[in-house]
Coordinates of C-alpha atoms and ligand atoms in Angstrom, one line a residue:
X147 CA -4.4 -16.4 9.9
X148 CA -1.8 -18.3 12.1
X149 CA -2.8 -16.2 15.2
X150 CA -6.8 -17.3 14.5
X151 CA -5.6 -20.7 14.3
X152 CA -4.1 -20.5 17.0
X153 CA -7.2 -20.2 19.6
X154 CA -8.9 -23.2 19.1
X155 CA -5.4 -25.1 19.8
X156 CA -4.9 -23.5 23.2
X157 CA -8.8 -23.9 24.2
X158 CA -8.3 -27.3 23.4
X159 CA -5.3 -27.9 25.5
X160 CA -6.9 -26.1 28.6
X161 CA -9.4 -28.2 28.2
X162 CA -7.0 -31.6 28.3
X163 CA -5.7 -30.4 31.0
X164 CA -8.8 -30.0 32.9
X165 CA -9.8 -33.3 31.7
X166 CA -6.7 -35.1 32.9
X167 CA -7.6 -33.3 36.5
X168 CA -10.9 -35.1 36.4
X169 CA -8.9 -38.7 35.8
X170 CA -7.1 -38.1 39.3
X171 CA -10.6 -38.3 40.7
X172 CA -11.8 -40.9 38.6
X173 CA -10.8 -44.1 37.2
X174 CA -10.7 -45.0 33.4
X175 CA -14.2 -46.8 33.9
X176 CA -15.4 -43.4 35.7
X177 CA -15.3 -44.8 39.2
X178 CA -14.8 -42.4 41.7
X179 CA -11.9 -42.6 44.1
X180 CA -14.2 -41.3 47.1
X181 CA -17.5 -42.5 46.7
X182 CA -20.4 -40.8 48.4
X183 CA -23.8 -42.8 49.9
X184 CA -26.3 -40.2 49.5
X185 CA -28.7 -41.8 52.0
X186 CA -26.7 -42.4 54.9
X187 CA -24.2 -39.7 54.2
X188 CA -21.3 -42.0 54.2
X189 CA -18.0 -41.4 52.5
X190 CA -15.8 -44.1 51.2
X191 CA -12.4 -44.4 49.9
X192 CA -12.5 -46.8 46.6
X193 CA -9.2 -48.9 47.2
X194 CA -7.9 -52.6 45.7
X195 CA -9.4 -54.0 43.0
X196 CA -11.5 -57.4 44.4
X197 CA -12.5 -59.0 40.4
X198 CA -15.2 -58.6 38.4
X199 CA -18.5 -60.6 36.9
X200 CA -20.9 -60.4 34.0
X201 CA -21.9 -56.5 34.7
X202 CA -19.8 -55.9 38.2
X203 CA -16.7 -54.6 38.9
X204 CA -15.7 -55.1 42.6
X205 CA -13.7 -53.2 44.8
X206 CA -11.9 -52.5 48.7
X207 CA -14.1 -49.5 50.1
X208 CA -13.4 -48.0 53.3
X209 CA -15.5 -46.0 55.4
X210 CA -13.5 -42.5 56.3
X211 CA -15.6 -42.0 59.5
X212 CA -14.9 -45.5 60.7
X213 CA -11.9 -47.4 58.8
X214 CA -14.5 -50.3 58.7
X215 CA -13.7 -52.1 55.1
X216 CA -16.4 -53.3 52.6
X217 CA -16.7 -54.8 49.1
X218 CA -18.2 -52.3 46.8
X219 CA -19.8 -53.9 43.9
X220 CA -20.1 -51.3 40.9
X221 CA -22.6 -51.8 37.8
X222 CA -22.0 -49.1 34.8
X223 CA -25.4 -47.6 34.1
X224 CA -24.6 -47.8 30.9
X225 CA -25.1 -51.7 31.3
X226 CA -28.1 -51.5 32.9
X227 CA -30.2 -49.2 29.9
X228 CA -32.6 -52.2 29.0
X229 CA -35.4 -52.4 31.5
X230 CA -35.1 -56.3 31.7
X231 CA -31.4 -55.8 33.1
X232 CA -33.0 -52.7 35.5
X233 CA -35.2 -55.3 36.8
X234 CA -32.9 -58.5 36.9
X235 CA -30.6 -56.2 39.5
X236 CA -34.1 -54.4 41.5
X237 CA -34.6 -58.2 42.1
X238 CA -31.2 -59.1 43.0
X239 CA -30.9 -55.9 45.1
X240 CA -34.5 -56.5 46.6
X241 CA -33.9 -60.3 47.4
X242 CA -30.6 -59.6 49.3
X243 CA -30.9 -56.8 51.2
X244 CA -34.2 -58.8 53.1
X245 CA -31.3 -61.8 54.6
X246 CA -29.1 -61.5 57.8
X247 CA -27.2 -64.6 58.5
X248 CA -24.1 -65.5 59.8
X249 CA -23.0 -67.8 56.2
X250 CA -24.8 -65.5 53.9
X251 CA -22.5 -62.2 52.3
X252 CA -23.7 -59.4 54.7
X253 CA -26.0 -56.4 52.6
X254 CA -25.4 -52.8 53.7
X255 CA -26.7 -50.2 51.4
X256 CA -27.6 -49.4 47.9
X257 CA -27.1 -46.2 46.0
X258 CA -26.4 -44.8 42.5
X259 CA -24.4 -41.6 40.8
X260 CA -24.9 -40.3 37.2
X261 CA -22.7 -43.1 36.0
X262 CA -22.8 -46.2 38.2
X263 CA -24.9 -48.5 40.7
X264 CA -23.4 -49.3 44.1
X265 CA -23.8 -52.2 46.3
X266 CA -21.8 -52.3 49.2
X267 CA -21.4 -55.9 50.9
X268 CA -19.7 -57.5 53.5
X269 CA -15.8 -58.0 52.3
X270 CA -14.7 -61.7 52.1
X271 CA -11.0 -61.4 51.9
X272 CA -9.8 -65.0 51.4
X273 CA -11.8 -65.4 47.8
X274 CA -14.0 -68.2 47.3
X275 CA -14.5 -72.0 47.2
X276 CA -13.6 -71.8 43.7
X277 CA -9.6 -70.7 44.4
X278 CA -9.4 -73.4 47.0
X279 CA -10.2 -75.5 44.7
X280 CA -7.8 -74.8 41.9
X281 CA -4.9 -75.1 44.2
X282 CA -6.0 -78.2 46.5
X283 CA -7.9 -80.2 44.0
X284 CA -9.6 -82.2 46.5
X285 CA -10.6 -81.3 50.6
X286 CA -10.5 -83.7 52.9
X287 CA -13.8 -85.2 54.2
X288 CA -13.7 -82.8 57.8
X289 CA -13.0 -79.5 55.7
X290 CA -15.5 -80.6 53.3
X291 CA -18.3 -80.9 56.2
X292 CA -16.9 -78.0 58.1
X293 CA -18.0 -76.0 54.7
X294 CA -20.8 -78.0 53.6
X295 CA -22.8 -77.6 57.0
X296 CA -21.7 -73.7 57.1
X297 CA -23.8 -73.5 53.2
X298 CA -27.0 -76.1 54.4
X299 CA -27.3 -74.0 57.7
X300 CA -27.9 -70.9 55.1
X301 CA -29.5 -72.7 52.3
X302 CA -31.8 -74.1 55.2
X303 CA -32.6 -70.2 56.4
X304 CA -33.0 -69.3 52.5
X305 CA -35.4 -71.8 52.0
X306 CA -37.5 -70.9 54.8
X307 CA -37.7 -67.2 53.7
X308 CA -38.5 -68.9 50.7
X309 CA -35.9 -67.7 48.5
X310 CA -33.9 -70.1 46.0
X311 CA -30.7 -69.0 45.0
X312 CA -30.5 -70.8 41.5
X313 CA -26.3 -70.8 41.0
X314 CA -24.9 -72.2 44.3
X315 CA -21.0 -72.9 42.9
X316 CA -18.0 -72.9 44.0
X317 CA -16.9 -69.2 43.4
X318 CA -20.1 -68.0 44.7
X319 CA -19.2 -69.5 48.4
X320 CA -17.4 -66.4 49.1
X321 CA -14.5 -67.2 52.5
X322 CA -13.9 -64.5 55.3
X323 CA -10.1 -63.9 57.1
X324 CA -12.1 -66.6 59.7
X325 CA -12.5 -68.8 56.8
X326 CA -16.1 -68.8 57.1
X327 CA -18.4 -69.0 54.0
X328 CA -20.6 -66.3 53.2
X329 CA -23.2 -67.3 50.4
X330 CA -23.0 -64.4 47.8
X331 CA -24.1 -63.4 44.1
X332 CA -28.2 -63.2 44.1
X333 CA -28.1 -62.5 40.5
X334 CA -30.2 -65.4 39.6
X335 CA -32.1 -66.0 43.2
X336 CA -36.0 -65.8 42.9
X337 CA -38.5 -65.6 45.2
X338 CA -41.2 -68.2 45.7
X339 CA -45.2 -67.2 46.1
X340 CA -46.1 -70.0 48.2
X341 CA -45.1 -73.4 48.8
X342 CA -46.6 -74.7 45.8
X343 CA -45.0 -72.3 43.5
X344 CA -43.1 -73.7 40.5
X345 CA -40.7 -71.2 38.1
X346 CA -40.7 -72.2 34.6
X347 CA -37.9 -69.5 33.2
X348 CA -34.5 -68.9 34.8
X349 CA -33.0 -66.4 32.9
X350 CA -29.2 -66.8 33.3
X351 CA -26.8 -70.0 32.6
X352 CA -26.1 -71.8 36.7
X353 CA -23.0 -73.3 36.6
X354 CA -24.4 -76.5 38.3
X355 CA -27.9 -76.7 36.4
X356 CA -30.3 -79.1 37.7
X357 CA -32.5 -81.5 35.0
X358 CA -35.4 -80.3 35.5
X359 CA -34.1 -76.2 34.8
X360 CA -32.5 -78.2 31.5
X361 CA -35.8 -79.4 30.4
X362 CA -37.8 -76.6 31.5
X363 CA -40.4 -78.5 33.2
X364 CA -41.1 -76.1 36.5
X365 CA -38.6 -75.9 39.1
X366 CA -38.1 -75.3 43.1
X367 CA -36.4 -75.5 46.0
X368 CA -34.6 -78.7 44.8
X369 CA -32.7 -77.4 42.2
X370 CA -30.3 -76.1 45.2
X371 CA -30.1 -79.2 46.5
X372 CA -29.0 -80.5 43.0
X373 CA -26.5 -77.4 43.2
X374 CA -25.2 -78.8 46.7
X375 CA -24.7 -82.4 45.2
X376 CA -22.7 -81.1 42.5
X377 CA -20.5 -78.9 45.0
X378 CA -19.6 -82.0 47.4
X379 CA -18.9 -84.4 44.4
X380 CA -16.4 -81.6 43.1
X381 CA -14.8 -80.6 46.5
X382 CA -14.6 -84.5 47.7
X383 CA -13.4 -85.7 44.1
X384 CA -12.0 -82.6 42.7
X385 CA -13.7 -82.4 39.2
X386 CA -17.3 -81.8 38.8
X387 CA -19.7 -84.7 38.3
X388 CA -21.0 -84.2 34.6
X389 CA -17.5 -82.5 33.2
X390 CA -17.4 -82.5 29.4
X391 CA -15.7 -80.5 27.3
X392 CA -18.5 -78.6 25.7
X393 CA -22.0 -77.3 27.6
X394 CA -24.0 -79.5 25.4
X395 CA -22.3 -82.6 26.4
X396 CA -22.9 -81.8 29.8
X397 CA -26.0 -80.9 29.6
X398 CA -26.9 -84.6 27.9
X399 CA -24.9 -86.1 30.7
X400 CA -27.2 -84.1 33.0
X401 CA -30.1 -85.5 31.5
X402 CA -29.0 -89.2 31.8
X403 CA -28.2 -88.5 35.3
X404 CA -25.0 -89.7 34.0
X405 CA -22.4 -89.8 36.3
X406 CA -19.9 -92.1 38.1
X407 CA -18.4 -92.2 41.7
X408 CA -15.2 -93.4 42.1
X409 CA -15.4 -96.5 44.6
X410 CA -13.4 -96.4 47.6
X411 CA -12.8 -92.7 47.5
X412 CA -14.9 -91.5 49.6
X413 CA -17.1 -92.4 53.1
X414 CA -19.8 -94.3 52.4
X415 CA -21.5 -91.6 54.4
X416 CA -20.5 -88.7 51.4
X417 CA -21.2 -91.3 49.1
X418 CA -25.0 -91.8 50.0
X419 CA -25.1 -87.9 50.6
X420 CA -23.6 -87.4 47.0
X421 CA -26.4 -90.1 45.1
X422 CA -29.2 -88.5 47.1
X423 CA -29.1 -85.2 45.8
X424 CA -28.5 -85.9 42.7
X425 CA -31.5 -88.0 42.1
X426 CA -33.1 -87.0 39.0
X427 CA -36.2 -86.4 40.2
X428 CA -36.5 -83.5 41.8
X429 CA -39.6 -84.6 44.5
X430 CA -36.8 -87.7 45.4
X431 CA -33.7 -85.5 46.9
X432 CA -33.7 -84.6 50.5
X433 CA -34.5 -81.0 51.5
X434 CA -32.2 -78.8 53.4
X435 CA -33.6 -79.3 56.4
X436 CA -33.1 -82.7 56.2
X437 CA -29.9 -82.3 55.1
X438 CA -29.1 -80.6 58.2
X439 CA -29.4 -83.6 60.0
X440 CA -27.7 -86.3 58.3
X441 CA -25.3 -88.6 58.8
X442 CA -22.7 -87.3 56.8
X443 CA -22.2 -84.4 59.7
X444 CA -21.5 -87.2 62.1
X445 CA -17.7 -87.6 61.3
X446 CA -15.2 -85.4 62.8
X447 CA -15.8 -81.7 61.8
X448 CA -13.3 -79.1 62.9
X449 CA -14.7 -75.6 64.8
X450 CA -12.2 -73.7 62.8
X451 CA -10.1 -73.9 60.0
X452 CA -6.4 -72.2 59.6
X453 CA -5.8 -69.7 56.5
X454 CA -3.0 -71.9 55.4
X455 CA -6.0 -74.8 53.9
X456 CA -6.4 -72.0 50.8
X457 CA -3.1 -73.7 49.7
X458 CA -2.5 -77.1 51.5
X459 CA -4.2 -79.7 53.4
X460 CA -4.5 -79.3 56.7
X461 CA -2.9 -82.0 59.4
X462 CA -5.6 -83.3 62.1
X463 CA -3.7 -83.7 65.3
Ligands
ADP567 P1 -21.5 -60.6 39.1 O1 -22.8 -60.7 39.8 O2 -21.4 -59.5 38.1 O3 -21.0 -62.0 38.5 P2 -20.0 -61.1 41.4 O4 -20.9 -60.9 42.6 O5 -19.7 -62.5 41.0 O6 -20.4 -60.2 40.2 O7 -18.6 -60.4 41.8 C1 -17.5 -60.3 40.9 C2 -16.2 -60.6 41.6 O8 -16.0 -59.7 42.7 C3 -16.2 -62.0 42.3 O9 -15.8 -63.0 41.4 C4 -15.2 -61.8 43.4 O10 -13.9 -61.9 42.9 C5 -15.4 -60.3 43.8 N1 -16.4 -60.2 44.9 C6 -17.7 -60.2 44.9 N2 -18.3 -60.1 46.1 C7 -17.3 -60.0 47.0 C8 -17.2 -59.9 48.4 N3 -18.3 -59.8 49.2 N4 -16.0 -59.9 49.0 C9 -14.8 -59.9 48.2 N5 -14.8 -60.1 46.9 C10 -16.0 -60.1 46.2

């Protein structure tokens, strides 16, 4: 009877073995380590882990034909079974593979296996806004229009094309080796019909929620602009305007358009900027066009910015 037991125990072992074969070729969230694009016949190799967001893990992959690096972004299908969540990343896909420009992540393809979704994107190596921000605290006024007129120049072309991007933070203004921004994450970006269009759901949680999302009374365009506000307060002052310690807190702040500028911090210039687009009515902030134009620009804005402003302020000589 021992030599009948004995079978199943060796089957089982081959079997490990050929299992733990597999894992050289995959990763424990089964991830392969060369990953094939079915549609363009491109092969890449899966290398350093990037982070990861609500259904996304990101990673280094390099083209083998050309040694040109991406960002990979890979969903589990397994995350995407519901056909609300199917949908939510059709549109996201859908929305961001239609934009080419220069401060907006780059799109290049699209394609699945049996296990995952693949997105492959332009790679921003130097993180985001968000990093800066945790080490520096607060930018100086000419890094802080050097970025800000790098995301109105895009939000400007988004608007146009008539897309609103819904969750402009921090950690979504993605930086390049150049330290240029690159507006990423389309996750909760919408289209709009025409020009009179107003969205009553948004299905998500933006980190810098405008009022009128809060109270769900039809939103637009301006609910970036809101967005933009909320980044410029933050980056000039170094906390965001309506901090609390709990989401509901905040979220009453919001609606009191509570919040308080500290005088003699900033140009008067910002400070106008600042109160403008936070207005609480949406129909009362400026548009991104305008925007584009405005005074605040007029101060001294560097061309370029070194690497070393990730960790300290830079010196204007
Ligand atoms: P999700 O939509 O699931 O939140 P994100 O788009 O935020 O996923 O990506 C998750 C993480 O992957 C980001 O926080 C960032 O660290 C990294 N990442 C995303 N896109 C890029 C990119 N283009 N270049 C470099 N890193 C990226």
């Amino acid at each position: 009877s021992k030599k009948r037991m004995n079978v199943p125990v060796h089957d089982r072992s081959l079997n490990s073995q050929l299992k733990s074969k597999m894992d050289l070729t995959k990763d424990e969230f089964n991830i392969p380590n060369v990953i094939l694009d079915p549609r363009t016949r491109t092969q890449y190799i899966k290398g350093k882990f990037l982070g990861k967001g609500g259904f996304a893990r990101c990673y280094e992959l390099t083209d083998v034909q050309t040694g040109q690096v991406f960002a990979g972004k890979v969903v589990p299908k397994s995350l995407l079974i519901k056909p609300h969540q199917r949908e939510k990343m059709q549109q996201e896909v859908s929305i961001h593979q239609s934009l080419r420009h220069k401060h907006i992540v780059q799109f290049y393809s699209y394609f699945e296996d049996e296990n995952n979704v693949y997105i492959v994107l332009e790679l921003c190596r130097r993180r985001s806004l968000m990093e800066l921000h945790r080490r520096r605290k607060t930018v100086t006024e000419p890094e802080t229009r050097y970025f800000v007129k790098q995301i109105v120049d895009a939000c400007a072309y988004l608007h146009e094309k008539r897309i609103i991007h819904r969750d402009l933070k921090l950690g979504n203004l993605f930086l390049n080796d150049q330290m240029e921004i690159k507006i990423g994450d389309f996750g909760l970006a919408t289209r709009m019909e025409n020009d009179n269009d107003r969205k009553r759901t948004l299905c998500g949680t933006p980190n810098y929620i405008a009022p009128e999302v809060i109270n769900k009374k039809g939103h637009g365009y301006e609910v970036d602009i809101w967005s933009l506000g909320c980044v410029l307060f933050t980056l000039l002052l170094g906390k965001p305007p309506f901090e609390t310690a709990t989401l509901k807190d905040t979220y009453s702040k919001i609606r009191k358009n509570e919040y308080k500028i500290p005088e003699n911090h900033i140009s008067p210039e910002s400070y106008s900027l600042i109160q403008r687009c936070l207005k609480h009515e949406p129909c009362e902030r400026p548009t991104m066009r305008q925007i584009v134009n405005d005074p605040f620009f007029s101060g001294f804005t560097p061309a370029t910015l070194p690497t070393s402003v990730c960790t300290v302020a830079p010196r204007f000589a």
